[in-house]
Amino acid sequence: MAMRSMRKARGCWSFIRALHKGPEAAQTPQVSEHTQLSWILTCMVRLPRLQHLHQWKVKIATQKHGGTVGLLTYPVLQAADILLYKSTHVPVGEDQVQHMELVQDLAREFNKKYGEFFPVPRSILTSLKKVKSLRDPSAKMSKSDPDKLATVRITDSPEEIVQKFRKAVTDFTSEVTYEPARRPGVSNLVAIHAAVAGLRVEEALQLSAGVDTARYKLLVADAVIQRFAPIKREIEKLKTDRGHLEKVLQVGSAKAKELARPVCQEVKKLVGFL
């Protein structure tokens, strides 16, 4: 089990390092303060608050035997991840806004009970608020979607990316327009095109002038392939250097623990554990 976890960690960090070449990165399970603070925060949140979170409702609706307690309390662990480093601003997608509201409420509740300690972090919404599923544009694109054609992964081959966009759900109108309420499928393609190409939606529409949706799907697929190509090359390069990845994990975890430990110790003193 430990060896499998380490292999998984190296795989995850080869991906993260390909996206962000900073010298330090931390693996959360190696910094036990995250789970310690999570437990303390869990004692401050009521069950109905977690049960009313949209993502919990979606998950239990799609899981045959209902969700686990770990899944239910995962947003509290997210809150601990943020508050442990006294973060002030957090970039999030639209689907995480509710979770950030929970983080803010927990910070306020802790401060009200124990004195001003945690900053109340602010959400920074990314320009592309939510990427929708290619197969169901009413739902967000998710790595856990059972339909393999619904989600584009950075590690997909060019052929796989083309196939997924060919099969993307649109409608019977051939013109490319951006009308999320009326034409969610085509609008999702336009949003993805604009995001990966660094364009405004209006500019993406200009490039699609005179192009029907079938051809536009290939245009978007090509833009995604080009955007992912250098990241994929970096991932493959990093995966060959196991020692480097393990060193990044070790250095990053040590740095994270250096920052997290005094905060967690102070929290324990405030709540009466020390």
Coordinates of C-alpha atoms in Angstrom, one line a residue:
M1 CA 0.0 0.0 0.0
A2 CA 2.8 2.4 0.9
M3 CA 4.6 1.7 -2.4
R4 CA 1.5 2.2 -4.4
S5 CA 0.8 5.5 -2.6
M6 CA 4.4 6.7 -3.4
R7 CA 4.0 5.7 -7.1
K8 CA 0.7 7.6 -7.2
A9 CA 2.3 10.6 -5.5
R10 CA 5.2 10.7 -8.0
G11 CA 2.7 10.6 -10.8
C12 CA 0.6 13.4 -9.4
W13 CA 3.7 15.6 -8.7
S14 CA 5.1 15.0 -12.2
F15 CA 1.8 16.5 -13.4
I16 CA 1.9 19.4 -11.0
R17 CA 5.5 20.2 -11.6
A18 CA 4.8 20.3 -15.4
L19 CA 2.2 23.0 -14.7
H20 CA 4.2 24.9 -12.1
K21 CA 8.0 24.9 -12.0
G22 CA 8.4 26.3 -8.5
P23 CA 11.2 24.7 -6.5
E24 CA 8.9 23.5 -3.7
A25 CA 5.7 21.5 -3.6
A26 CA 4.1 19.7 -0.6
Q27 CA 2.2 16.4 -0.4
T28 CA -0.6 17.1 2.0
P29 CA -0.6 13.6 3.7
Q30 CA 3.0 14.2 4.8
V31 CA 1.9 17.4 6.7
S32 CA -0.3 16.0 9.5
E33 CA -1.3 19.5 10.6
H34 CA -3.8 19.5 7.8
T35 CA -5.9 16.7 9.2
Q36 CA -5.4 17.9 12.8
L37 CA -6.9 21.4 11.9
S38 CA -9.5 19.7 9.8
W39 CA -10.8 17.7 12.9
I40 CA -10.9 20.9 15.0
L41 CA -12.9 22.7 12.3
T42 CA -15.2 19.8 11.9
C43 CA -16.2 20.2 15.5
M44 CA -17.4 23.7 14.6
V45 CA -19.6 23.0 11.7
R46 CA -23.1 21.5 11.9
L47 CA -24.2 18.5 9.8
P48 CA -27.0 20.2 7.8
R49 CA -24.5 22.8 6.6
L50 CA -22.4 20.1 4.9
Q51 CA -25.4 18.1 3.7
H52 CA -26.8 21.2 1.9
L53 CA -23.6 21.7 -0.2
H54 CA -24.4 21.3 -3.9
Q55 CA -21.5 19.0 -4.7
W56 CA -22.4 16.7 -1.9
K57 CA -26.0 16.4 -3.3
V58 CA -24.7 15.7 -6.7
K59 CA -22.3 13.0 -5.5
I60 CA -24.9 11.1 -3.4
A61 CA -27.3 11.3 -6.3
T62 CA -24.9 9.5 -8.5
Q63 CA -23.5 7.0 -6.0
K64 CA -25.5 3.8 -5.5
H65 CA -25.0 3.4 -1.8
G66 CA -24.7 7.1 -0.9
G67 CA -21.7 9.1 0.1
T68 CA -19.2 8.5 2.8
V69 CA -18.5 10.6 5.8
G70 CA -15.0 11.3 4.3
L71 CA -16.7 12.8 1.2
L72 CA -19.2 14.7 3.4
T73 CA -16.4 16.4 5.5
Y74 CA -14.0 16.9 2.6
P75 CA -14.9 20.6 2.3
V76 CA -13.8 21.0 5.9
L77 CA -10.4 19.5 5.0
Q78 CA -10.3 22.0 2.1
A79 CA -10.9 24.7 4.6
A80 CA -8.0 23.5 6.8
D81 CA -5.7 23.4 3.7
I82 CA -6.5 27.1 3.2
L83 CA -6.6 28.4 6.7
L84 CA -3.6 26.6 8.0
Y85 CA -1.4 28.9 5.9
K86 CA -3.5 32.0 6.7
S87 CA -4.3 32.5 3.0
T88 CA -5.9 35.7 2.1
H89 CA -6.9 35.1 -1.6
V90 CA -7.8 31.7 -3.2
P91 CA -8.3 31.2 -7.0
V92 CA -11.3 29.0 -7.5
G93 CA -13.8 27.9 -10.2
E94 CA -17.5 28.7 -9.9
D95 CA -18.2 25.2 -8.6
Q96 CA -16.1 25.9 -5.5
V97 CA -17.8 29.1 -4.5
Q98 CA -20.0 27.4 -1.9
H99 CA -17.0 25.6 -0.4
M100 CA -15.2 29.0 -0.1
E101 CA -18.2 30.4 1.7
L102 CA -17.8 27.6 4.2
V103 CA -14.1 28.4 4.6
Q104 CA -15.0 32.1 5.2
D105 CA -17.7 31.2 7.7
L106 CA -15.4 28.8 9.6
A107 CA -12.7 31.5 9.8
R108 CA -15.3 34.0 11.2
E109 CA -16.7 31.5 13.6
F110 CA -13.2 30.6 14.9
N111 CA -12.3 34.3 15.3
K112 CA -15.6 35.1 17.1
K113 CA -15.0 32.3 19.6
Y114 CA -11.2 32.5 20.1
G115 CA -10.2 36.0 19.0
E116 CA -9.0 37.3 15.7
F117 CA -6.6 34.7 14.3
F118 CA -7.5 33.6 10.8
P119 CA -7.8 36.0 7.9
V120 CA -11.1 35.6 6.1
P121 CA -9.9 34.6 2.6
R122 CA -11.4 36.0 -0.5
S123 CA -12.3 34.1 -3.7
I124 CA -10.7 34.9 -6.9
L125 CA -12.9 33.6 -9.7
T126 CA -11.0 32.4 -12.8
S127 CA -11.9 33.8 -16.2
L128 CA -13.4 30.4 -17.2
K129 CA -15.7 29.8 -14.3
K130 CA -16.7 26.3 -15.1
V131 CA -15.8 23.8 -17.9
K132 CA -18.8 21.8 -18.8
S133 CA -19.0 18.1 -19.7
L134 CA -18.6 17.4 -23.5
R135 CA -21.4 14.9 -23.2
D136 CA -23.8 16.7 -20.9
P137 CA -23.2 20.5 -21.0
S138 CA -25.6 21.0 -18.1
A139 CA -23.0 19.4 -15.8
K140 CA -19.4 20.3 -15.1
M141 CA -16.5 18.4 -16.7
S142 CA -15.3 15.9 -14.1
K143 CA -12.4 13.5 -13.9
S144 CA -14.7 11.0 -12.1
D145 CA -17.4 11.0 -14.9
P146 CA -18.0 7.4 -16.0
D147 CA -18.4 8.5 -19.6
K148 CA -14.9 8.6 -20.9
L149 CA -15.9 10.9 -23.7
A150 CA -17.1 13.6 -21.3
T151 CA -13.8 14.7 -20.0
V152 CA -10.6 15.9 -21.7
R153 CA -7.4 15.0 -19.8
I154 CA -4.1 16.7 -20.3
T155 CA -2.5 13.3 -20.8
D156 CA -4.9 12.3 -23.6
S157 CA -3.3 11.6 -27.0
P158 CA -4.2 14.0 -29.9
E159 CA -6.3 11.2 -31.4
E160 CA -8.3 10.8 -28.2
I161 CA -8.8 14.6 -27.9
V162 CA -10.1 14.8 -31.5
Q163 CA -12.5 11.9 -30.9
K164 CA -13.9 13.5 -27.7
F165 CA -14.6 16.8 -29.4
R166 CA -16.1 15.0 -32.4
K167 CA -18.5 13.3 -30.1
A168 CA -19.3 16.5 -28.1
V169 CA -23.0 17.2 -27.7
T170 CA -24.2 20.3 -29.5
D171 CA -27.5 20.8 -31.4
F172 CA -29.0 20.8 -34.9
T173 CA -28.0 24.3 -35.7
S174 CA -24.8 24.5 -37.7
E175 CA -23.9 28.1 -36.9
V176 CA -21.4 28.7 -34.0
T177 CA -22.8 31.1 -31.4
Y178 CA -22.3 31.8 -27.8
E179 CA -25.7 31.5 -26.0
P180 CA -25.2 29.5 -22.8
A181 CA -28.8 29.4 -21.8
R182 CA -30.2 28.4 -25.3
R183 CA -27.2 26.5 -26.8
P184 CA -25.1 25.2 -23.9
G185 CA -23.2 22.6 -25.9
V186 CA -21.9 24.9 -28.6
S187 CA -21.3 27.7 -26.0
N188 CA -19.2 25.3 -24.0
L189 CA -17.0 24.7 -27.0
V190 CA -16.6 28.4 -27.6
A191 CA -15.7 28.9 -23.9
I192 CA -13.0 26.1 -24.0
H193 CA -11.6 27.5 -27.3
A194 CA -11.3 31.0 -25.8
A195 CA -9.7 29.7 -22.6
V196 CA -7.0 27.5 -24.2
A197 CA -6.2 30.0 -27.0
G198 CA -6.1 33.1 -24.7
L199 CA -8.9 34.8 -26.5
R200 CA -12.1 36.7 -25.5
V201 CA -15.3 34.9 -26.4
E202 CA -15.9 37.6 -29.1
E203 CA -12.6 36.8 -30.7
A204 CA -13.2 33.1 -30.7
L205 CA -16.5 33.7 -32.4
Q206 CA -14.8 35.8 -35.0
L207 CA -12.5 32.9 -35.8
S208 CA -15.5 30.6 -36.2
A209 CA -17.3 32.8 -38.7
G210 CA -18.4 30.7 -41.7
V211 CA -17.5 27.5 -39.9
D212 CA -20.2 24.9 -39.1
T213 CA -20.2 23.1 -35.7
A214 CA -18.7 19.9 -37.1
R215 CA -15.6 21.8 -38.4
Y216 CA -15.5 24.0 -35.3
K217 CA -15.2 20.9 -33.1
L218 CA -12.0 20.0 -34.9
L219 CA -10.8 23.6 -34.6
V220 CA -11.3 23.6 -30.8
A221 CA -9.7 20.1 -30.6
D222 CA -6.6 21.4 -32.4
A223 CA -6.4 24.5 -30.1
V224 CA -6.6 22.2 -27.0
I225 CA -3.9 19.8 -28.4
Q226 CA -1.6 22.7 -29.0
R227 CA -2.2 24.1 -25.5
F228 CA -1.5 20.8 -23.9
A229 CA 1.5 19.7 -25.9
P230 CA 4.3 21.5 -24.0
I231 CA 2.7 20.4 -20.7
K232 CA 2.6 16.8 -21.8
R233 CA 6.2 16.9 -22.9
E234 CA 7.2 18.3 -19.5
I235 CA 5.2 15.6 -17.7
E236 CA 7.0 12.8 -19.6
K237 CA 10.3 14.4 -19.0
L238 CA 9.7 14.7 -15.2
K239 CA 8.4 11.1 -15.0
T240 CA 11.8 9.8 -16.1
D241 CA 13.5 11.6 -13.1
R242 CA 12.2 9.8 -10.1
G243 CA 14.9 11.1 -7.8
H244 CA 14.0 14.7 -8.6
L245 CA 10.3 14.2 -7.9
E246 CA 11.0 12.6 -4.6
K247 CA 13.3 15.4 -3.7
V248 CA 10.7 18.0 -4.6
L249 CA 8.2 16.1 -2.3
Q250 CA 10.6 16.0 0.6
V251 CA 11.7 19.6 0.3
G252 CA 8.2 20.9 -0.2
S253 CA 6.8 18.9 2.7
A254 CA 9.5 20.1 5.0
K255 CA 8.8 23.7 4.0
A256 CA 5.0 23.3 4.3
K257 CA 5.4 21.7 7.8
E258 CA 7.7 24.6 8.8
L259 CA 4.8 27.0 8.0
A260 CA 1.9 24.8 9.2
R261 CA 3.2 23.6 12.6
P262 CA 3.3 26.9 14.5
V263 CA -0.2 27.8 13.2
C264 CA -1.6 24.5 14.2
Q265 CA 0.1 24.7 17.7
E266 CA -1.4 28.1 18.3
V267 CA -4.8 26.8 17.3
K268 CA -4.4 23.9 19.8
K269 CA -3.5 26.4 22.5
L270 CA -6.5 28.6 21.7
V271 CA -9.0 25.7 21.8
G272 CA -7.5 24.3 25.0
F273 CA -5.6 21.2 23.8
L274 CA -2.2 22.5 25.0

